[in-house]
XYZ file of C-alpha atoms in Angstrom:
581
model
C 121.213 107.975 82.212
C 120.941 111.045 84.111
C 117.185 112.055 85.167
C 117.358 114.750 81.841
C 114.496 116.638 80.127
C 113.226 113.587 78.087
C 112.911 111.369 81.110
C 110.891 114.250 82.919
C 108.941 114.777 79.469
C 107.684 111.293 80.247
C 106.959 111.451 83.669
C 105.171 114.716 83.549
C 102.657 112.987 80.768
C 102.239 109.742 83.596
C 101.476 111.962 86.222
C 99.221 114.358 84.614
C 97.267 111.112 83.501
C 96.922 109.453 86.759
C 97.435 112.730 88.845
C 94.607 115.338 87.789
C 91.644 115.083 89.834
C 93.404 113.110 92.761
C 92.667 114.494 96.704
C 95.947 114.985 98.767
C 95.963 112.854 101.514
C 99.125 113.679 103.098
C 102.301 114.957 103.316
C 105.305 114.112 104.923
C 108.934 114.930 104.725
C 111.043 111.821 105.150
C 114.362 113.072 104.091
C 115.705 117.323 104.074
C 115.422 117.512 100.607
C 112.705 114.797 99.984
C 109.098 115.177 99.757
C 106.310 112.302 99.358
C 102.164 113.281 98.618
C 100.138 110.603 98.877
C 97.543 111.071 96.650
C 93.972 109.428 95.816
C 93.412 109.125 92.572
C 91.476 106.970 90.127
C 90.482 105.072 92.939
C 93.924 103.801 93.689
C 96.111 105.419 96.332
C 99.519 106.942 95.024
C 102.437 107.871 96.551
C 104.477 111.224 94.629
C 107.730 111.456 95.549
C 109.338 114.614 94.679
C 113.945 114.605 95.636
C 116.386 117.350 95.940
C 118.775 115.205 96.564
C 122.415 116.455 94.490
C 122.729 112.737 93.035
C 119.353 111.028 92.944
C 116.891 114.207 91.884
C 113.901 113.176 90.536
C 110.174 113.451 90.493
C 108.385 109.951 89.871
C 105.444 107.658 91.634
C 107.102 105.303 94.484
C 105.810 101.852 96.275
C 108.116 102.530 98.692
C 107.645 104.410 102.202
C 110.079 105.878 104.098
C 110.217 106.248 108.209
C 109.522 110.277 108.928
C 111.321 112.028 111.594
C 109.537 112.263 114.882
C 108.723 115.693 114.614
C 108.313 117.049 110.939
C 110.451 120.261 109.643
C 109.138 123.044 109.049
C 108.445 122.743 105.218
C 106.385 119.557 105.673
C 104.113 121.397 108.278
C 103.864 124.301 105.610
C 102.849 122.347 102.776
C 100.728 120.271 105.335
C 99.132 123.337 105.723
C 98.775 124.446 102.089
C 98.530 121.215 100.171
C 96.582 118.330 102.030
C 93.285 117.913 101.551
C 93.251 119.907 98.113
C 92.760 118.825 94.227
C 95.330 118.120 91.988
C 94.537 120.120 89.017
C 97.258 120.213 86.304
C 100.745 118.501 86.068
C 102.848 120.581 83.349
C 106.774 120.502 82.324
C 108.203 124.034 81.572
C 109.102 123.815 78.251
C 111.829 121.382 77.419
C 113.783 122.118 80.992
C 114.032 119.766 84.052
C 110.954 121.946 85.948
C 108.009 120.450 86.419
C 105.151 122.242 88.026
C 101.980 120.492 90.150
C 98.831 123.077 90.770
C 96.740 121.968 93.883
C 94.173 123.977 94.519
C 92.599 123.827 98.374
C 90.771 126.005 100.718
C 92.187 128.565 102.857
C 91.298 129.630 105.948
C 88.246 131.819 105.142
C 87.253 128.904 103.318
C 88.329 130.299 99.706
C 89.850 128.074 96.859
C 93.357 128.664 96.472
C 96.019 127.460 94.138
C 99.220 126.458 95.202
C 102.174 124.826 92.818
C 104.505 122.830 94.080
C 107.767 123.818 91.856
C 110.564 120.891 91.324
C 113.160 121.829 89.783
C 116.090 118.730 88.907
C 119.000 120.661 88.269
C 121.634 118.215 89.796
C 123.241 119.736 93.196
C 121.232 123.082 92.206
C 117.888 121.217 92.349
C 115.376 121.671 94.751
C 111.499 121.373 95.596
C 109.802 125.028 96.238
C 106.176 125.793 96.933
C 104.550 128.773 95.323
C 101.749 130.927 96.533
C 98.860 131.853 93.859
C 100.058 135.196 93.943
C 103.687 133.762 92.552
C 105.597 134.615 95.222
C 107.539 131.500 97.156
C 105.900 130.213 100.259
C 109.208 127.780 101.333
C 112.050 125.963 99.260
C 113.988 122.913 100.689
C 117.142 124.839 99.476
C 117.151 128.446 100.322
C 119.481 130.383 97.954
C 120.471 134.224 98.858
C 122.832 136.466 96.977
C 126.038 135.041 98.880
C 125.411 131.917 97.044
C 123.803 133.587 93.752
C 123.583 136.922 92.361
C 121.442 135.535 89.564
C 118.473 134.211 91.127
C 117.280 134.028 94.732
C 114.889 131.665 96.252
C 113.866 132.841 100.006
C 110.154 132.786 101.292
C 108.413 136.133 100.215
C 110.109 136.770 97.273
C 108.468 136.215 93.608
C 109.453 133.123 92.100
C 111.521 133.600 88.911
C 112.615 130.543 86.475
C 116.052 129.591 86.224
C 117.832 131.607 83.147
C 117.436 129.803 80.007
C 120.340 128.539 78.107
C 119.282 128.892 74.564
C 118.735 126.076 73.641
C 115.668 125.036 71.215
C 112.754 122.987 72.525
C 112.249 119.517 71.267
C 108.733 119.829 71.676
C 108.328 122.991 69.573
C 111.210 123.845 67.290
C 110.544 123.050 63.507
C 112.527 120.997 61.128
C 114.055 124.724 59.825
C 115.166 125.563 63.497
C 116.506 122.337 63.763
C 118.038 122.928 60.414
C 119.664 126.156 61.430
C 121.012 124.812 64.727
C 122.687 121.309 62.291
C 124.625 123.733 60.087
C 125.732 125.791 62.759
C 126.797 123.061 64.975
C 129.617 121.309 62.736
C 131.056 117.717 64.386
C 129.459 114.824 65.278
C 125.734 114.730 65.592
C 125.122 113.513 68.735
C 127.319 116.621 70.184
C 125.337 118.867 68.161
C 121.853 117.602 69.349
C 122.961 118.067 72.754
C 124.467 121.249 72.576
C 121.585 122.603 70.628
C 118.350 120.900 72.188
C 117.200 121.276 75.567
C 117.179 118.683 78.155
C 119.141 115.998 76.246
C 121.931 114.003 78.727
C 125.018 112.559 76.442
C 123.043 108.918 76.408
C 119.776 110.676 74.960
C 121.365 112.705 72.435
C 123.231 109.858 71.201
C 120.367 107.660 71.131
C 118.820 109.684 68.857
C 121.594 110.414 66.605
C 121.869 106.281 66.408
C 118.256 106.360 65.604
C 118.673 108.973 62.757
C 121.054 107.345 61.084
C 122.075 103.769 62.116
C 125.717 104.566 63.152
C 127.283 105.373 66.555
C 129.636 108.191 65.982
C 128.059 110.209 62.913
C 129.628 113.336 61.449
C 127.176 115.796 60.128
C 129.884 117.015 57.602
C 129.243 113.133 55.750
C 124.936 113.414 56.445
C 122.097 115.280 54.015
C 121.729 118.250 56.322
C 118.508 119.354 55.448
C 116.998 115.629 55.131
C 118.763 114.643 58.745
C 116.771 117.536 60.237
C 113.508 116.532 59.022
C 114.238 113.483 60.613
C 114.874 114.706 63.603
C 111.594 116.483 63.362
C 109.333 113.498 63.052
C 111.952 111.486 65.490
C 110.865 114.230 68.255
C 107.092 114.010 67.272
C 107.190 110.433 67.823
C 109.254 110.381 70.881
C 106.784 109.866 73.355
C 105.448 106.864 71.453
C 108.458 105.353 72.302
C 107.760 102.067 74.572
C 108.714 101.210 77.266
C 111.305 102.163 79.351
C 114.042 99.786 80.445
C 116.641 98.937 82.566
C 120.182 98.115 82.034
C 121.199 95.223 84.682
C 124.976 94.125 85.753
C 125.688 90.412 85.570
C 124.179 90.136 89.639
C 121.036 91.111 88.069
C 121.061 94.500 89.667
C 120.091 97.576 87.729
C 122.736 99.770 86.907
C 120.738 102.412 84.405
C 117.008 103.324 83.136
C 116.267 104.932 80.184
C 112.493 105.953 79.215
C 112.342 103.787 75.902
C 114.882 100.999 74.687
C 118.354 101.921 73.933
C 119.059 101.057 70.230
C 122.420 102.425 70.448
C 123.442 100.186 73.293
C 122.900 96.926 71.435
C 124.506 94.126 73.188
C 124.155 95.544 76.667
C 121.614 93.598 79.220
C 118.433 95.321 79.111
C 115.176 94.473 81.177
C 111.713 95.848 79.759
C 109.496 97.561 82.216
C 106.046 97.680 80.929
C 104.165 98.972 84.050
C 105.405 102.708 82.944
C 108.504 105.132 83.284
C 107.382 105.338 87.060
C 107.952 102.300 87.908
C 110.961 101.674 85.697
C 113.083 104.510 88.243
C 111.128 103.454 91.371
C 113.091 100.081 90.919
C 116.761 101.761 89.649
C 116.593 103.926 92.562
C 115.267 101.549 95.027
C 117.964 99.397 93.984
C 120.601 102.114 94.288
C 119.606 103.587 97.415
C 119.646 100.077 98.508
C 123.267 99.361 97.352
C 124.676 102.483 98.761
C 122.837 102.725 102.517
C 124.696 98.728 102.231
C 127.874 100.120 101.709
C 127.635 102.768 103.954
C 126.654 100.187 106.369
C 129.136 97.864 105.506
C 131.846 99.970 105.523
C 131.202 100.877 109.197
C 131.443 97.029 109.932
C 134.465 96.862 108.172
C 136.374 99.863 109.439
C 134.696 98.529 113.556
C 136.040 95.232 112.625
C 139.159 95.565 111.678
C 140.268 98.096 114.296
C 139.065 95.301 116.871
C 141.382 93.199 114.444
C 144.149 95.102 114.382
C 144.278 95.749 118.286
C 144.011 91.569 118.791
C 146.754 91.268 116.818
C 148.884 94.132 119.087
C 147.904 92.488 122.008
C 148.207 88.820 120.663
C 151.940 89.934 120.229
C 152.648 91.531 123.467
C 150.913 88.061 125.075
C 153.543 85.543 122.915
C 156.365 88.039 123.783
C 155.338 87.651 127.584
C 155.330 84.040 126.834
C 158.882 83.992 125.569
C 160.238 86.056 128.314
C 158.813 83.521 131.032
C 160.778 80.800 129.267
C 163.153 81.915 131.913
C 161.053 81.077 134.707
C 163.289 77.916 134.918
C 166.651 79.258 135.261
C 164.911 81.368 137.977
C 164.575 78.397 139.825
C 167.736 76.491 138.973
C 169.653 79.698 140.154
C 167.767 79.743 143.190
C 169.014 75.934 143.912
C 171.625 76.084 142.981
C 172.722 79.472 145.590
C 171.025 77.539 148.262
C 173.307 74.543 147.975
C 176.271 76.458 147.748
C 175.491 78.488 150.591
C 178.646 77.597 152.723
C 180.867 79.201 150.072
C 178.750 82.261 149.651
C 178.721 85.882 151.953
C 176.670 88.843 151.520
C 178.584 91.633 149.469
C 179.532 89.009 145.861
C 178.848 89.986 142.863
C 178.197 86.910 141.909
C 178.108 82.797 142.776
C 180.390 80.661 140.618
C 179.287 77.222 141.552
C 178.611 74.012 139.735
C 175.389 73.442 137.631
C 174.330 69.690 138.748
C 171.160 70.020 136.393
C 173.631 69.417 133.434
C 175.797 66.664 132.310
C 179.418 67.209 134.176
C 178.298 69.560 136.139
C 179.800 72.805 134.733
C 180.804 76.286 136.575
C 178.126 78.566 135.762
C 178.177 82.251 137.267
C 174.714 83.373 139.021
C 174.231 87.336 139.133
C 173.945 88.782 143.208
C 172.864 91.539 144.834
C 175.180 92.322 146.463
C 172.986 93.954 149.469
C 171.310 90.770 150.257
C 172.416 87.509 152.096
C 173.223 84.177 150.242
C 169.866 83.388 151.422
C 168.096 86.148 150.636
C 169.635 86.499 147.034
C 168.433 82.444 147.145
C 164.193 83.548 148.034
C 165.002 86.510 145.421
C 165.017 84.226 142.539
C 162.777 81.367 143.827
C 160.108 85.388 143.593
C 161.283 85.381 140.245
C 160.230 82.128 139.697
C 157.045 82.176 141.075
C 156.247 85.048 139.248
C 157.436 84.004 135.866
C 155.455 80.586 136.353
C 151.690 82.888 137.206
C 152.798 85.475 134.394
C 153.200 82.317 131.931
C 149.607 80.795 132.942
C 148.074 84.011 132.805
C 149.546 84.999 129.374
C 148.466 81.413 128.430
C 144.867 81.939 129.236
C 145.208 85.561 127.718
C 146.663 84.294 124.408
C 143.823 81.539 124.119
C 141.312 84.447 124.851
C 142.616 86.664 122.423
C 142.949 83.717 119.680
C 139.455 82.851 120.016
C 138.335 86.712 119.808
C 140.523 86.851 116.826
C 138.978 83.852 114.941
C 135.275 85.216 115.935
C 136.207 88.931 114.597
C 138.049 87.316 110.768
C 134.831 85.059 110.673
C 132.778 88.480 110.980
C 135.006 90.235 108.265
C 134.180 86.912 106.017
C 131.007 87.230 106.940
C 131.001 90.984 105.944
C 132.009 90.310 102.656
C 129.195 87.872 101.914
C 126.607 90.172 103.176
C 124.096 90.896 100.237
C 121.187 92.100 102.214
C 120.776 94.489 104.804
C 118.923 92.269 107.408
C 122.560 90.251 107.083
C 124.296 93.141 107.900
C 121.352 93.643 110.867
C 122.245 90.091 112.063
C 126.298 90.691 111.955
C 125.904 94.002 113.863
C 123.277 92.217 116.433
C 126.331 89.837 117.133
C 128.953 92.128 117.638
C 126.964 94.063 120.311
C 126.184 90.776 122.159
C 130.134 90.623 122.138
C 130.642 94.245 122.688
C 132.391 94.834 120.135
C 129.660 97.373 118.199
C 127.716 99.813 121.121
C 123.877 99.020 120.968
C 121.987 101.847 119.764
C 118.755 102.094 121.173
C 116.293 103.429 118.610
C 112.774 105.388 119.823
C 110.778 103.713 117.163
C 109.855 100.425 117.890
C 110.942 98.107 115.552
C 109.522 95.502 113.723
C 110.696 91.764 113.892
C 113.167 91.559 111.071
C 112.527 88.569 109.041
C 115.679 86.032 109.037
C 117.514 86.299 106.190
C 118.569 83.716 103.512
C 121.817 81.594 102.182
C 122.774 81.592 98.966
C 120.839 79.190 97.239
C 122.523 77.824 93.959
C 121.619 74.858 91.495
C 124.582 72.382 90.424
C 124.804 71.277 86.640
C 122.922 68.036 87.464
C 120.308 70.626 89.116
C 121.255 69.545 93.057
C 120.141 72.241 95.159
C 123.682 73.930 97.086
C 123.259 76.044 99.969
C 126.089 78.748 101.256
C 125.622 80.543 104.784
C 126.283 84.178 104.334
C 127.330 84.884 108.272
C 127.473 83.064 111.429
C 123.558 83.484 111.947
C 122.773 81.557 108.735
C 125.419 78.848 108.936
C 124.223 77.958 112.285
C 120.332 77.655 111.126
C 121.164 75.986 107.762
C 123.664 73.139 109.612
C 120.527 72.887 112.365
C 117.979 72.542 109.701
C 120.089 69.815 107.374
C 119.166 66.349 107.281
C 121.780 63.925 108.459
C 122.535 61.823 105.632
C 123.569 65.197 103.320
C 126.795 66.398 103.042
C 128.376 69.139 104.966
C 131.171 71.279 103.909
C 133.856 73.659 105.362
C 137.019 75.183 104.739
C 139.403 73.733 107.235
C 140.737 75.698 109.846
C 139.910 79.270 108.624
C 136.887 81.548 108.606
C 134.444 80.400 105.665
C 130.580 79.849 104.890
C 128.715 76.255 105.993
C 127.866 74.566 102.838
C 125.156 71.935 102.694
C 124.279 69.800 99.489
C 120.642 68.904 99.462
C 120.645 65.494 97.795
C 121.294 62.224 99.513
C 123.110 60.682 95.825
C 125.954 63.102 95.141
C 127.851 62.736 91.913
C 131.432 63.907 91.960
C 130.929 66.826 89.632
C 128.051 67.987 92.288
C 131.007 67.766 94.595
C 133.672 69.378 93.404
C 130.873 71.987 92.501
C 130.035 72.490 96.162
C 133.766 72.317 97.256
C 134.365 74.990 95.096
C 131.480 77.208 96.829
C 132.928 76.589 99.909
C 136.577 77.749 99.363
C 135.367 80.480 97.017
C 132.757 81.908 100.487
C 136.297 81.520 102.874
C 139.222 83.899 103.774
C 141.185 81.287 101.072
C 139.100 82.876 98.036
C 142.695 84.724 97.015
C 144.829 81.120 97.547
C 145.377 78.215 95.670
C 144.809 74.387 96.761
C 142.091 75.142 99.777
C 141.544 72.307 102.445
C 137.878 72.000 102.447
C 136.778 69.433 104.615
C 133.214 67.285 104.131
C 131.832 65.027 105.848
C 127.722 63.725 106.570
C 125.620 66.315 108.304
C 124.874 63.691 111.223
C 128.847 63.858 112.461
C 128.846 68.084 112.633
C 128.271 68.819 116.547
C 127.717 72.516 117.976
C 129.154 72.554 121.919
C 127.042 73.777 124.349
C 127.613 77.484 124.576
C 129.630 77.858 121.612
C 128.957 81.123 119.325
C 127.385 81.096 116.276
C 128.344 79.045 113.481
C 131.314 77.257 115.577
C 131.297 73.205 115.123
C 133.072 70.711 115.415
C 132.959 67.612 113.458
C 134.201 64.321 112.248
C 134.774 61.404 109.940
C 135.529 64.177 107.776
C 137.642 63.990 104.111
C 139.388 66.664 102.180
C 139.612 68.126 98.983
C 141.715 70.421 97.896
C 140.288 73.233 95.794
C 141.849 76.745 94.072
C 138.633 78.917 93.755
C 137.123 79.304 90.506
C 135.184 82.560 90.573
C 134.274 82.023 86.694
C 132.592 78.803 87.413
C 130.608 80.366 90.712
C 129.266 83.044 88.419
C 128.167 80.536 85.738
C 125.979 78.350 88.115
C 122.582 79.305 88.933
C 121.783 81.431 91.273
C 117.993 80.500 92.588
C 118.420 83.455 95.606
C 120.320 84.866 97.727
């Protein structure tokens, strides 16, 4: 659900309770259009984060820390300047919009008390974060609007701040039942269109929600409800709304949440919901943690990808030019045999033919065959011509060998790292698959400024088979070569043969076949043959895989191996447990 009126409504009553009273410690500017105040309060320490941002606005506490630009912009310094070290002394909504208001009151250069609010308004890509001066007017805005980009309503440093124009609608916090009344019978329709085209701050989701709650059904029609009684209802409904506990998340089938809502969803009955009883706060700290997570992955990922397979696709271009080269020095032969042949025929031949017809005593009864001459050079010279030819054929042929075995192997590492991409449900995975493509040059190194910490390695998929044997998948290179080199040598090892795919170990000495065939089908599921049918997977004991001295990461070779042949069940990956991973 969008971040609307009534999800503000309840995080302007959380803040206000742990907020007022609280010193400003700091303030700091992580993103443009993102602002965090970390704030003492109650003896805890809080962090406020306030976001501008045109798809993730929002004003809610945050556990989570951002890394701040090396030198801070020019807002952060401002409200530095303003805001830290002062009293937070009242956290309001205005009205029933998406504005809510913090007053912070600190001393000013003379040593004076002064009130400052810190204005955020969540407007979707018209949001933004603005700081106010006691006297009203605006001190600095993340977005600075002029009258190119609105002849409504300006917000530029020195001018008085104004509200954004109001669009009618009534307040749920203040409009009576005859209000509501007169805004039912002049609505017509469904009710959950008319509550949110007459009430303020009500997304689709909320305004259905409560028409579900008034009267049990999902698409109500005000023309079959008891007007009057509905909007006495709706009276008491909005009285009570803030009563409503606790908020909750809606989670996808990977256990990631995919929507938050301020109090449980009635009208969504059926859908996965997880109950978040430490407060609205922390209910949209973990949906957007979890999103900004996602996306910076994909952004990530998709730079791998798109590096990756332009690498891929030039291999293949010059994988073909290689094999073509091959085939042409196939000829490297008759280079030779011409050469021969001219030089034992050399008492029939002068300089000045077109060409040698003499008889080919390579093949069976000797037949004519007709060489090509120059016909500037000497029988013997025309002789040394193609014994060059030769010669040259026979080095182009090694070298194109040695190329095409280069380019083979540099092709197999780069379809292992696409694999490997896909996998990738962590970013320190997607740290350790970018780490190995610059070591291979493939990715340029960036070299950061900020020294960074030692990333923690990450972790294989870690399922549990029906009879509750503990499987575990390598999700790149990186993490099949630690989980193979960390296996004990009397449990089984799997593989898809001869193609890109994860390591699979089963932790159990006693494997039954349906923990087998379980495994088996985690390994050709994790490999380039997830889209084919009847994958070779190979097994074999631990003790018989062997990694070659110098070999990359996650190369192996093995044997006393066995094969089953498996067509990928993704139904029957999703229904075993997932431990982690």
């Amino acid at each position: 659900m969008p971040f609307d009126g009534v999800t503000l409504g309840f995080v302007a009553r959380q803040l206000k309770e742990k907020l007022v009273g609280g010193r400003v410690d700091r303030v700091s500017q992580p993103e443009r259009d993102e602002i965090h105040l970390l704030i003492r309060s109650q003896g805890e320490n809080l962090r406020l984060l306030l976001c501008a941002g045109a798809n993730a606005a929002r004003v809610h506490l945050t556990a989570h820390s951002k890394q701040n630009p090396m030198e801070p912009p020019m807002l952060c310094m401002l409200m530095r300047k303003y805001l830290q070290g002062g009293r937070v002394t009242d956290v309001r909504r205005i009205g029933s919009d998406r504005i809510l208001e913090i007053d912070i009151e600190a001393l000013d250069e003379l040593g004076e008390a002064r009130t400052r609010t810190l204005v955020a308004e969540i407007m979707g890509r018209h949001s933004n974060i603005i700081l106010r001066g006691a006297d009203g007017r605006i001190i600095d805005a993340v977005r600075h609007v002029d009258a190119d980009i609105s002849r409504v309503r300006e917000v530029l440093p020195g001018l008085p701040y104004a509200y954004p124009p109001s669009q009618g609608k009534l307040d749920p916090d203040t409009a009576d039942a005859q209000a509501l009344l007169q805004m039912l019978q002049g609505a017509g329709g469904k009710l959950a269109k008319a509550l949110q085209g007459g009430i303020a701050g009500l997304s689709p989701q909320a305004a259905r929600e409560l028409a579900f709650r008034l009267t049990g059904q999902h698409d109500a029609h005000l023309d079959a409800l008891n007007v009057p009684q509905t909007a006495q209802r709706l009276r008491a409904l909005l009285d009570g709304l803030y009563d409503l506990q606790p908020p909750v998340l809606m989670v996808g089938e990977d256990g990631e949440a995919t929507d938050v809502f301020p109090y449980p969803q009635l009208s969504l009955t059926g859908m996965p919901m997880r109950e978040v009883p430490e407060g609205i706060s922390h209910a949209l700290d973990l949906f957007y943690a979890g999103r900004d997570r996602r996306e910076r992955m994909q952004q990530r990922s998709a730079s791998l990808h798109r590096t990756l397979k332009t690498h891929i696709e030039r291999c293949e271009k010059k994988l073909a030019i290689q094999l073509e080269e091959l085939e042409n020095s196939q000829r490297m032969d008759e280079y030779r045999i011409n050469g021969e042949l001219i030089q034992a025929n050399l008492y029939r031949l002068e300089k000045g033919m077109q060409e040698a017809c003499v008889e080919n005593f390579y093949l069976p009864d000797c037949p004519a065959v007709r060489i090509p001459l120059d016909l500037k050079l000497t029988p013997v010279q025309n002789a040394q011509r193609y014994f060059r030819l030769y010669q040259k054929a026979r080095s182009a042929r090694e070298m194109a060998a040695q190329q095409k075995e280069k380019t083979e192997q540099e092709l197999r590492y780069l379809e292992e790292q696409l694999d490997d991409l896909r996998k990738c449900t962590q970013p320190e995975e997607l740290s350790e698959i970018r780490a190995m493509l610059e070591r291979s040059g493939h990715v340029r190194k960036v070299q950061s400024r900020v020294k960074q910490r030692k990333a923690q390695p990450s972790q294989p998929f870690h399922y549990r088979a029906t009879d509750g044997t503990d499987i575990l998948v390598g999700k790149n290179s990186v993490q099949n070569d630690r989980l193979t080199g960390e296996a004990r040598g009397d449990e089984i090892w799997m593989h898809a043969k001869n193609m890109p795919g994860s390591h699979v170990i089963i932790c159990s000495t006693k494997v039954s076949e349906q923990t087998l065939l379980e495994a088996a089908n985690l390994a050709a599921y994790y490999s380039k043959g997830q889209q084919s049918a009847q994958v070779p997977i190979d097994y074999t004991l631990r003790r018989y895989v062997k990694k070659p001295g110098g070999a990359p990461a996650g190369f192996v070779i093995y044997t006393n191996q066995r094969t089953l042949y498996i067509t990928p069940d993704e139904h029957a990956v999703k229904r075993m447990t997932l431990v982690s991973g």
